[in-house]
PDB file of C-alpha atoms in Angstrom:
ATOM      1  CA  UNK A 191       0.000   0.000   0.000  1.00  0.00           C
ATOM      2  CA  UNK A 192       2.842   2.486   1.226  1.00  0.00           C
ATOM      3  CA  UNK A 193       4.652   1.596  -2.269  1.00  0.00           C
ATOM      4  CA  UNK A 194       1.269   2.276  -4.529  1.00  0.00           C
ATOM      5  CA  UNK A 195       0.658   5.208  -2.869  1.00  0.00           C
ATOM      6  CA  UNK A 196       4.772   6.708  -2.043  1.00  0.00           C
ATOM      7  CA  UNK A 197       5.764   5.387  -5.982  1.00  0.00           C
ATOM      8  CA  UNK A 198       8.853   3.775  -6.840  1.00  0.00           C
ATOM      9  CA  UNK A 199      10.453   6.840  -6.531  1.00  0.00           C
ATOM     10  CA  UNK A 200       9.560   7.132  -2.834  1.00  0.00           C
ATOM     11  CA  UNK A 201      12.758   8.589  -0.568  1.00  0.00           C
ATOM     12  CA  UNK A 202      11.763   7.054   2.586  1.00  0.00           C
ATOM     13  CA  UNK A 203      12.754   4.041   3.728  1.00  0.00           C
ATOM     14  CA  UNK A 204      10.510   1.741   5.023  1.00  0.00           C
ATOM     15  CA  UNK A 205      11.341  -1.312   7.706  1.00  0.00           C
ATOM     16  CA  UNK A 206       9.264  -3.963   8.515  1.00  0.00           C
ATOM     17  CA  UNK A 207       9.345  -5.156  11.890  1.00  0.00           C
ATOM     18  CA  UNK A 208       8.763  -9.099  11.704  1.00  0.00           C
ATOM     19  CA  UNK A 209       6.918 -10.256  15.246  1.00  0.00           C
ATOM     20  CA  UNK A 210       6.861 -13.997  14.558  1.00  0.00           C
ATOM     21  CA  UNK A 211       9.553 -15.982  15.459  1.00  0.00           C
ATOM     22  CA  UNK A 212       9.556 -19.129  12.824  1.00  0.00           C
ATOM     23  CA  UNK A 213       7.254 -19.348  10.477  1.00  0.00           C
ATOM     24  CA  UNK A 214       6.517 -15.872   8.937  1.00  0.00           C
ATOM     25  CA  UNK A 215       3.117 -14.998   7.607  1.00  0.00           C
ATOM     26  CA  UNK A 216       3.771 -14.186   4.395  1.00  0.00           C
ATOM     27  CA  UNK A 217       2.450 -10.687   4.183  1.00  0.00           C
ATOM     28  CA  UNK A 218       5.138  -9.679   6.123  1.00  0.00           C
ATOM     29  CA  UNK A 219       8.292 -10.943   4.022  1.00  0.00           C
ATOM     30  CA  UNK A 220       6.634 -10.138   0.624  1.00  0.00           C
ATOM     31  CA  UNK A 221       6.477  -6.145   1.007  1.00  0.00           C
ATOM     32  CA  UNK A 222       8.509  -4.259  -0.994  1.00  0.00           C
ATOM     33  CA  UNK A 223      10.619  -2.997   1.926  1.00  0.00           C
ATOM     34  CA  UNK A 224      14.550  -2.046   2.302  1.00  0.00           C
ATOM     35  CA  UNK A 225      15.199  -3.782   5.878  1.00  0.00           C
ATOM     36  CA  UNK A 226      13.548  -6.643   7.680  1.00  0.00           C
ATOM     37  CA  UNK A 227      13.627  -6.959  11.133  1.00  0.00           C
ATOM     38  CA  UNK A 228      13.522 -10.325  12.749  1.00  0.00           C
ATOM     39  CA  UNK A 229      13.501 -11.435  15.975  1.00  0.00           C
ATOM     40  CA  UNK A 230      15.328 -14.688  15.458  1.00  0.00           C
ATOM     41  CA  UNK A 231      18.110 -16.612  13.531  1.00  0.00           C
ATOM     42  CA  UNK A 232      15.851 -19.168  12.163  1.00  0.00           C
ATOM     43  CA  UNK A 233      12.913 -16.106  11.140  1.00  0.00           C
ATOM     44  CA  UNK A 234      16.086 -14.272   9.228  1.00  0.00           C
ATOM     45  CA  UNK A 235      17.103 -17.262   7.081  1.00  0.00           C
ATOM     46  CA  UNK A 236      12.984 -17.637   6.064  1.00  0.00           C
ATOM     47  CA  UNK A 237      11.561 -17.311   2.782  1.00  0.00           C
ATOM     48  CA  UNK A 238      14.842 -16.020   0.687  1.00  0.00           C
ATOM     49  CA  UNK A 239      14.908 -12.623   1.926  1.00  0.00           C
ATOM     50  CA  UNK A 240      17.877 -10.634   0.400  1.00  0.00           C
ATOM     51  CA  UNK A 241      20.640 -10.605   3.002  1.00  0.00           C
ATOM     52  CA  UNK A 242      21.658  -7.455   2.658  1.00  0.00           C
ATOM     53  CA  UNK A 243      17.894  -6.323   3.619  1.00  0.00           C
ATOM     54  CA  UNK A 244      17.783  -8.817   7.260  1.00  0.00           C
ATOM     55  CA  UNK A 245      19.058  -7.363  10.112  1.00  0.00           C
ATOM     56  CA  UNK A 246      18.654  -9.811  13.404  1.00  0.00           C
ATOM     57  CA  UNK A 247      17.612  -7.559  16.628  1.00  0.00           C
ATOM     58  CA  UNK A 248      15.077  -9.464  18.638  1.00  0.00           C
ATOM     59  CA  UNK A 249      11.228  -8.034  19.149  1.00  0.00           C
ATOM     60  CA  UNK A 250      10.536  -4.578  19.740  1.00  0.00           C
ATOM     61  CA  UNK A 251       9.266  -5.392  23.636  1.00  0.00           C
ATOM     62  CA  UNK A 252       8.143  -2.722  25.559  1.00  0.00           C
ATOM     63  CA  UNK A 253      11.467  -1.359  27.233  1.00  0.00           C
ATOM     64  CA  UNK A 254      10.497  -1.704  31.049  1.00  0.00           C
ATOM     65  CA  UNK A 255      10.343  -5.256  30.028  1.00  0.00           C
ATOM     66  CA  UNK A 256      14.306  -4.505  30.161  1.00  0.00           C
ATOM     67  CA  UNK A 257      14.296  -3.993  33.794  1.00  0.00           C
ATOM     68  CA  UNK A 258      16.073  -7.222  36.396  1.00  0.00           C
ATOM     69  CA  UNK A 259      13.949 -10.088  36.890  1.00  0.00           C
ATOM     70  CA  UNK A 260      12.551 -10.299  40.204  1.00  0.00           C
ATOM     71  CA  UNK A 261      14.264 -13.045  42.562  1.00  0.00           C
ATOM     72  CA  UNK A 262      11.447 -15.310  43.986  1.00  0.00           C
ATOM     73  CA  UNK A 263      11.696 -17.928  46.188  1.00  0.00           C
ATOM     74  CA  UNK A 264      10.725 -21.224  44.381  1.00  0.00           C
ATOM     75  CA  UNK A 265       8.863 -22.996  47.167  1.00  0.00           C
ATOM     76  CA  UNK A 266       6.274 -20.110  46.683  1.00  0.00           C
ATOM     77  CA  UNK A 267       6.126 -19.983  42.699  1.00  0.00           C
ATOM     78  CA  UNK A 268       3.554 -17.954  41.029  1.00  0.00           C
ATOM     79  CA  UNK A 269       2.501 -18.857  37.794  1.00  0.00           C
ATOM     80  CA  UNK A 270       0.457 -15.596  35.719  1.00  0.00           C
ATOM     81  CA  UNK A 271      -2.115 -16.794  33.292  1.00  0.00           C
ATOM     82  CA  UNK A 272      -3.491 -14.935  30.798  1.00  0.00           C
ATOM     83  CA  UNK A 273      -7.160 -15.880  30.447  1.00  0.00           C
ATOM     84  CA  UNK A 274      -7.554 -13.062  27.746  1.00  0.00           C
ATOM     85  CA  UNK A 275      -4.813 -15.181  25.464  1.00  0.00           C
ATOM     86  CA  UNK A 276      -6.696 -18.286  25.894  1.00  0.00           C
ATOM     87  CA  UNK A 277     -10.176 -17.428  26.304  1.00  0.00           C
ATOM     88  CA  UNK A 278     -12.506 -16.205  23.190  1.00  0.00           C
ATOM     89  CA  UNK A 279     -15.988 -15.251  23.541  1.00  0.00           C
ATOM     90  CA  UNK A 280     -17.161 -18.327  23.013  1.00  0.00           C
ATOM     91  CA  UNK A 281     -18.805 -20.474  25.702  1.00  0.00           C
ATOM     92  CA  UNK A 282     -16.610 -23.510  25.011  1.00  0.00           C
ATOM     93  CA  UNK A 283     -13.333 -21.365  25.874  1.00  0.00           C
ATOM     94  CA  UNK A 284     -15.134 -19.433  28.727  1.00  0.00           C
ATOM     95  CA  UNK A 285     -15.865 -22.887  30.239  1.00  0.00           C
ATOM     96  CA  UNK A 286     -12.182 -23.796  30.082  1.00  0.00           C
ATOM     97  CA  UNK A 287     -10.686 -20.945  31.765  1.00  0.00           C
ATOM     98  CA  UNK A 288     -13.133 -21.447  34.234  1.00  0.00           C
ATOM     99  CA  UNK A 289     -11.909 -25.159  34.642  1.00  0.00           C
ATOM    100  CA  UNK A 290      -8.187 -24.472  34.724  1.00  0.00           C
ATOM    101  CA  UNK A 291      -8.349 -22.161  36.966  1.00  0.00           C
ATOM    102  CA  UNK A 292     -10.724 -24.445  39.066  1.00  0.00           C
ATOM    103  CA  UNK A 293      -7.770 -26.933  38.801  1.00  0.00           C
ATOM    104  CA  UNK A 294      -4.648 -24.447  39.687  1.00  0.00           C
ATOM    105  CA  UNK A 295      -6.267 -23.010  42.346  1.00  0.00           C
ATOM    106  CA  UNK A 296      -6.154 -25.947  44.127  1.00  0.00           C
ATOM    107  CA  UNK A 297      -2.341 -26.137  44.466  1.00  0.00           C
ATOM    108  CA  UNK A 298      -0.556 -24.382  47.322  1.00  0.00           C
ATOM    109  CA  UNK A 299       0.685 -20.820  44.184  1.00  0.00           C
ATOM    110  CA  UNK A 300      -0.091 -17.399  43.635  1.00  0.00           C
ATOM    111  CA  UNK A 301      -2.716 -17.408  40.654  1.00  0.00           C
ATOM    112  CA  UNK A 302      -2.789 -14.063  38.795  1.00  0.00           C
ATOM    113  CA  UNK A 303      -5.525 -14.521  36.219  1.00  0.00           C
ATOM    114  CA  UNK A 304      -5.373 -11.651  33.241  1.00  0.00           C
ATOM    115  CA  UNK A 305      -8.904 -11.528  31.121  1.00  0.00           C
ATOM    116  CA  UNK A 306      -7.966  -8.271  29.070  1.00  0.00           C
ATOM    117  CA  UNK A 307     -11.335  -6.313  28.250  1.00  0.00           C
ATOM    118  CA  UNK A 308     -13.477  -9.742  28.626  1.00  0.00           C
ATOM    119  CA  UNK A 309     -15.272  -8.540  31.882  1.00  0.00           C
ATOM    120  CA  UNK A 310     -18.028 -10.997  31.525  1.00  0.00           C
ATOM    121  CA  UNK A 311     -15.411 -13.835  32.348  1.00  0.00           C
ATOM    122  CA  UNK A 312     -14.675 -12.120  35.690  1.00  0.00           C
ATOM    123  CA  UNK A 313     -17.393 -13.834  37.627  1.00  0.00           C
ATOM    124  CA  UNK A 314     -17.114 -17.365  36.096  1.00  0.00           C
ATOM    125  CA  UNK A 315     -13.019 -17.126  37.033  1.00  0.00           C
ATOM    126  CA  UNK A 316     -14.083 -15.142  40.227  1.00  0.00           C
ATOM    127  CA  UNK A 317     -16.590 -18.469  40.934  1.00  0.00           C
ATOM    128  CA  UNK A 318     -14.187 -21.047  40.127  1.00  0.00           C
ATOM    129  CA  UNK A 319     -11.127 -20.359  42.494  1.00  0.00           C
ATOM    130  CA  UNK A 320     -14.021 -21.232  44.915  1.00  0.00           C
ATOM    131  CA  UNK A 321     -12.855 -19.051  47.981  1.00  0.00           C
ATOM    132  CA  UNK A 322      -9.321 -19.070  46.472  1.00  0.00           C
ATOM    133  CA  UNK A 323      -7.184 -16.401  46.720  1.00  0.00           C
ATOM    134  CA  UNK A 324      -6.158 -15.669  43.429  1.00  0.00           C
ATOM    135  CA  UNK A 325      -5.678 -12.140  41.555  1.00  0.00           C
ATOM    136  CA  UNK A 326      -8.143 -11.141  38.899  1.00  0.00           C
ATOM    137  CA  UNK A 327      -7.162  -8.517  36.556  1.00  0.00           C
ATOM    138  CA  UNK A 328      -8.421  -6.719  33.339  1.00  0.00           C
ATOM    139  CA  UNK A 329      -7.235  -4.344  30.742  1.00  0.00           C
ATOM    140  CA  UNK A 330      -3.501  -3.131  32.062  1.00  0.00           C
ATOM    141  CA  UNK A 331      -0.069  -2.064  30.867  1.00  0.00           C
ATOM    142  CA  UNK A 332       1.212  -3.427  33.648  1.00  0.00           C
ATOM    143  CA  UNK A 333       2.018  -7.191  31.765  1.00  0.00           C
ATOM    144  CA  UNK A 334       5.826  -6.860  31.254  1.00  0.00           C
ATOM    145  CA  UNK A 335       6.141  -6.289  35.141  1.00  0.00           C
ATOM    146  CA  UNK A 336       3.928  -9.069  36.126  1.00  0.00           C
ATOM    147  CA  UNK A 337       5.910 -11.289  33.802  1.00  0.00           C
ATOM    148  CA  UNK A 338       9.330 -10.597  35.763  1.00  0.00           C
ATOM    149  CA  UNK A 339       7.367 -10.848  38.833  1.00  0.00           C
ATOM    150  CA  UNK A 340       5.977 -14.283  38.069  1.00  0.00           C
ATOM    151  CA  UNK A 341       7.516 -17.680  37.477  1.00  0.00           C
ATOM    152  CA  UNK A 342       5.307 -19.363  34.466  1.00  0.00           C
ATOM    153  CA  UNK A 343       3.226 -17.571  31.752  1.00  0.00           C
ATOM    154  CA  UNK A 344       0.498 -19.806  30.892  1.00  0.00           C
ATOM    155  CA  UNK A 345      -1.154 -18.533  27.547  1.00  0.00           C
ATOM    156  CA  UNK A 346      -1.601 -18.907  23.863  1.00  0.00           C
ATOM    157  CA  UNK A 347       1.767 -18.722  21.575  1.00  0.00           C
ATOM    158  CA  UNK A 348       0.891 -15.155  20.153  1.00  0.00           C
ATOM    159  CA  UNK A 349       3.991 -13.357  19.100  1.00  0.00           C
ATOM    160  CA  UNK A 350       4.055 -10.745  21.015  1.00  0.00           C
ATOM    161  CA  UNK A 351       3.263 -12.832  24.256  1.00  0.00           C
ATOM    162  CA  UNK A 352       6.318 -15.371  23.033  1.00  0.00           C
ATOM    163  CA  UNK A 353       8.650 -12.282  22.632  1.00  0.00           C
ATOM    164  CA  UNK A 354       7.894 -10.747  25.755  1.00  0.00           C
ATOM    165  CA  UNK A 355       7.524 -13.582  28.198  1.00  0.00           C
ATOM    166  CA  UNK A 356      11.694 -14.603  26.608  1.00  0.00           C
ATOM    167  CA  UNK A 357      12.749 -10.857  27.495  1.00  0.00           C
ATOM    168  CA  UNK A 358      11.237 -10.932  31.020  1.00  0.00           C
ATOM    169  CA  UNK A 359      13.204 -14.495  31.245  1.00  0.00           C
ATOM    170  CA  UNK A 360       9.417 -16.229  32.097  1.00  0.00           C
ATOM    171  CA  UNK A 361       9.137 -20.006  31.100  1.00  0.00           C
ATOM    172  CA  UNK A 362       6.124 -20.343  29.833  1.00  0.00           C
ATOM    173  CA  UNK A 363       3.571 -23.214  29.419  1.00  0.00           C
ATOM    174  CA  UNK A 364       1.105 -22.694  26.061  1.00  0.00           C
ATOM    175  CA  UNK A 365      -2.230 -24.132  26.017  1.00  0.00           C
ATOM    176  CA  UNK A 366      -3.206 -23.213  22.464  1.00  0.00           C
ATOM    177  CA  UNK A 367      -1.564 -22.527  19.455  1.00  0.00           C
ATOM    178  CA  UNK A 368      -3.444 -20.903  16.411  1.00  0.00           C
ATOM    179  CA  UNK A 369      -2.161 -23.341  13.418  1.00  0.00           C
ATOM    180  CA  UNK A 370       0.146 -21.295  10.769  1.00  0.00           C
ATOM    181  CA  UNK A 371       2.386 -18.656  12.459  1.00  0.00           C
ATOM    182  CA  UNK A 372       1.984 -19.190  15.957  1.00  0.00           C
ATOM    183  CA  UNK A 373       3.325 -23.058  15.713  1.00  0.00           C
ATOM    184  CA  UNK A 374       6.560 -21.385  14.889  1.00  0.00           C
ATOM    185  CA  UNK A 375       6.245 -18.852  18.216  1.00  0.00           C
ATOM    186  CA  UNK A 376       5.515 -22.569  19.911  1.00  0.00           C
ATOM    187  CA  UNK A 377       8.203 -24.391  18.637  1.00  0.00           C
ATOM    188  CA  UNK A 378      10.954 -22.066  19.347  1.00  0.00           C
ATOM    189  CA  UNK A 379       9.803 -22.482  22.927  1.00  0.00           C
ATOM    190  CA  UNK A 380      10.126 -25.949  22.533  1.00  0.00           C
ATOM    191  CA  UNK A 381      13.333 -26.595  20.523  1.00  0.00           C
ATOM    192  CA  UNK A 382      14.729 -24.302  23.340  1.00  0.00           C
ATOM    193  CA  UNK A 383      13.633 -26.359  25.987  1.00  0.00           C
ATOM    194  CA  UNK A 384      12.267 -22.580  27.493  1.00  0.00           C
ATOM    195  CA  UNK A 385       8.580 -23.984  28.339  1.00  0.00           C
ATOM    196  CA  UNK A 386       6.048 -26.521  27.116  1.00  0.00           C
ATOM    197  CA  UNK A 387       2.930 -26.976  24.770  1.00  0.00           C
ATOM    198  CA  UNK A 388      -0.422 -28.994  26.602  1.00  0.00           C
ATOM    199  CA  UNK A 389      -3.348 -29.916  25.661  1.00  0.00           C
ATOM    200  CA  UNK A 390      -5.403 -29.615  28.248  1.00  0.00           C
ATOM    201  CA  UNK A 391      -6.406 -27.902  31.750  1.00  0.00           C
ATOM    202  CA  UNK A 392      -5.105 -31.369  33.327  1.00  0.00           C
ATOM    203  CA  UNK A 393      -1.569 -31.049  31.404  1.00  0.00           C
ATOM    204  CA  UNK A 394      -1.217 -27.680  32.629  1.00  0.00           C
ATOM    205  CA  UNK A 395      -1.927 -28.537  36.045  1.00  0.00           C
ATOM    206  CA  UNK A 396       0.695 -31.438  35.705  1.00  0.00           C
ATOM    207  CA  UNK A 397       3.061 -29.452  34.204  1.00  0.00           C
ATOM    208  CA  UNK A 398       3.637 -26.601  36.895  1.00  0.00           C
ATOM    209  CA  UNK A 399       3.465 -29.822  39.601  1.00  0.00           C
ATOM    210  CA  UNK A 400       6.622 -31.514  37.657  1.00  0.00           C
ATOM    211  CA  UNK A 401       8.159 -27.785  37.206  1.00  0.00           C
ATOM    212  CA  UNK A 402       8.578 -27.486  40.659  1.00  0.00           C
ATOM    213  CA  UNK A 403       8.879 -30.758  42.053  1.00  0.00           C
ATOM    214  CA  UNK A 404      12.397 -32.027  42.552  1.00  0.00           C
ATOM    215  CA  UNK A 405      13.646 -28.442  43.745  1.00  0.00           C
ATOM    216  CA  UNK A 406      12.206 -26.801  40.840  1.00  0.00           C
ATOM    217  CA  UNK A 407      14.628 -28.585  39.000  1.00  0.00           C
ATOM    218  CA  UNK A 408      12.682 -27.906  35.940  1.00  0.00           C
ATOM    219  CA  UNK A 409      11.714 -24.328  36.303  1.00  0.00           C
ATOM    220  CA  UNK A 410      15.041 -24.114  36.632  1.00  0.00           C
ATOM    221  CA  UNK A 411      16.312 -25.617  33.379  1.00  0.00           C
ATOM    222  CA  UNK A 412      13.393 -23.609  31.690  1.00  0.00           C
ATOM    223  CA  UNK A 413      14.642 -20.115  33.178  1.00  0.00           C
ATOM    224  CA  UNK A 414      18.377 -20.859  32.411  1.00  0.00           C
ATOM    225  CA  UNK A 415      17.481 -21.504  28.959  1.00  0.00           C
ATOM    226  CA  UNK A 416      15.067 -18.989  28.372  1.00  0.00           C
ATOM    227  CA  UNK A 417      17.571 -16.323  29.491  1.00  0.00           C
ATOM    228  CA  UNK A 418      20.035 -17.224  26.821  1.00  0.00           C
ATOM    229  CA  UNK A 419      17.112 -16.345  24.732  1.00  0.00           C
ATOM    230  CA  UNK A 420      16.369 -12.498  26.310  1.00  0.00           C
ATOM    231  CA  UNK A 421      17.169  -9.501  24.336  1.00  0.00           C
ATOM    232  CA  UNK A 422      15.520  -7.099  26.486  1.00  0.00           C
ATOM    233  CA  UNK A 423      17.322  -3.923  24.937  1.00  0.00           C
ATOM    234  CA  UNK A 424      16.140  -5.074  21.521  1.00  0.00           C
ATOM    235  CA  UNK A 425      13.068  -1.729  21.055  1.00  0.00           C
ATOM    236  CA  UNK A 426      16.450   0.368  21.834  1.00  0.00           C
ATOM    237  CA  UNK A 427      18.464  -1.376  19.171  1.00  0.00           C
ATOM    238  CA  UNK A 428      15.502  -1.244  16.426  1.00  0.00           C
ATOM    239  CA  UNK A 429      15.345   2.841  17.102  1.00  0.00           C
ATOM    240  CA  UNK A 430      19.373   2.890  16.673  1.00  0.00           C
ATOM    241  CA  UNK A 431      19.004   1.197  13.644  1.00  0.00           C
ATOM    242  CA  UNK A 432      16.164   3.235  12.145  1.00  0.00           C
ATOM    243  CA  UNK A 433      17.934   6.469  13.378  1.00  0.00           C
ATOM    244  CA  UNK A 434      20.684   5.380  11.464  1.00  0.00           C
ATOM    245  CA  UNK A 435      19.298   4.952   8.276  1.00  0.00           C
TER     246      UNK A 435
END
């Protein structure tokens, strides 16, 4: 659009900022840009992209994702899950956010539950921690600190929840993956050995039971690995690079 309506005389340059971390939708990679930003080594060798036009620099996270992780202490682990990643409007997803959280809070955690601007799930979450305590919360900016200050992400493999969750150095357990690009946000949390994929409430449950069992000895593999991954500077180093141009 940018090129029918600049021409191909335009004197701008224009830099597309790639968010998945795989597999690449191909409306990104087939726009007539200069530079390509990708947030991975296996996202910059996709597709034949001209190598002179790939530039590697991680996902443009918000920059107080930058800030130290928090130091917790493992025997009181706090997993966050975003209901508002898993849960759609319709009643079939609404009934299992209800039942994981019915399941997790039943272990001995902190349970932050995040449902975004889908206020109607508030009182089926609300009634299924069952005199619980757990932490409800909607629409906020305050993600990227919750992330450092939690020990799992459970959520859907949306690239911007895949990027952020490796910058704030937060395993992360997915419970859905939309088929396309976000099986290559999933894998990459996989082949990294940073988190898991489940397929069901029970999985998840099972999952954050054998991540901390043992002396976390799997959260702890998880976070080591997923902190090789962080580039939490990488929003400064995209504005370098475009100042540079």
């Amino acid at each position: 659009m940018l090129q029918e309506i600049l021409g191909a005389d335009r004197v701008c340059k224009c830099v597309v900022v790639v968010t998945d971390s795989i597999t690449i939708n191909a409306s990104w990679y087939r726009s007539p840009a200069d530079y390509f930003v990708v947030a991975t080594s296996k996202a910059r060798a996709c597709y034949g992209v001209a190598e002179l036009r790939r530039k590697k620099s991680g996902y443009s996270v918000f920059p107080s994702v930058r800030s130290l992780r928090i130091s917790l202490k493992i025997d009181h682990y706090l997993p966050l899950i975003r209901a508002g990643g898993f849960c759609t409007q319709s009643l079939a997803a609404k009934r299992g956010a209800a039942e994981l959280v019915r399941m997790l809070a039943k272990l001995d955690l902190d349970l932050t539950v995040t449902i975004g601007r889908n206020e109607e799930l508030r009182p089926d979450i609300d009634a299924a921690a069952d005199g619980h305590p757990i932490k409800i919360i909607g629409w906020t900016n305050e993600l990227p600190r919750m992330m450092h200050e939690n020990h799992l992400l459970i959520g859907k493999a949306g690239g911007a929840t895949v990027q952020e969750t490796i910058a704030a150095k937060c395993p992360m357990i997915i419970n859905h993956v939309v088929a396309g690009q976000e099986e290559g946000n999933a894998r990459l949390i996989v082949e990294t050995n940073s988190g898991v994929i489940v397929q069901s409430p029970r999985e998840v449950v099972a999952q954050v039971q054998r991540a901390f069992d043992d002396g976390a000895k799997q959260w702890r593999e998880w976070a080591g690995n997923i902190s090789k991954l962080s580039r939490p500077r990488a929003a400064l180093d995209i504005a370098e690079f475009l100042m540079s141009l």
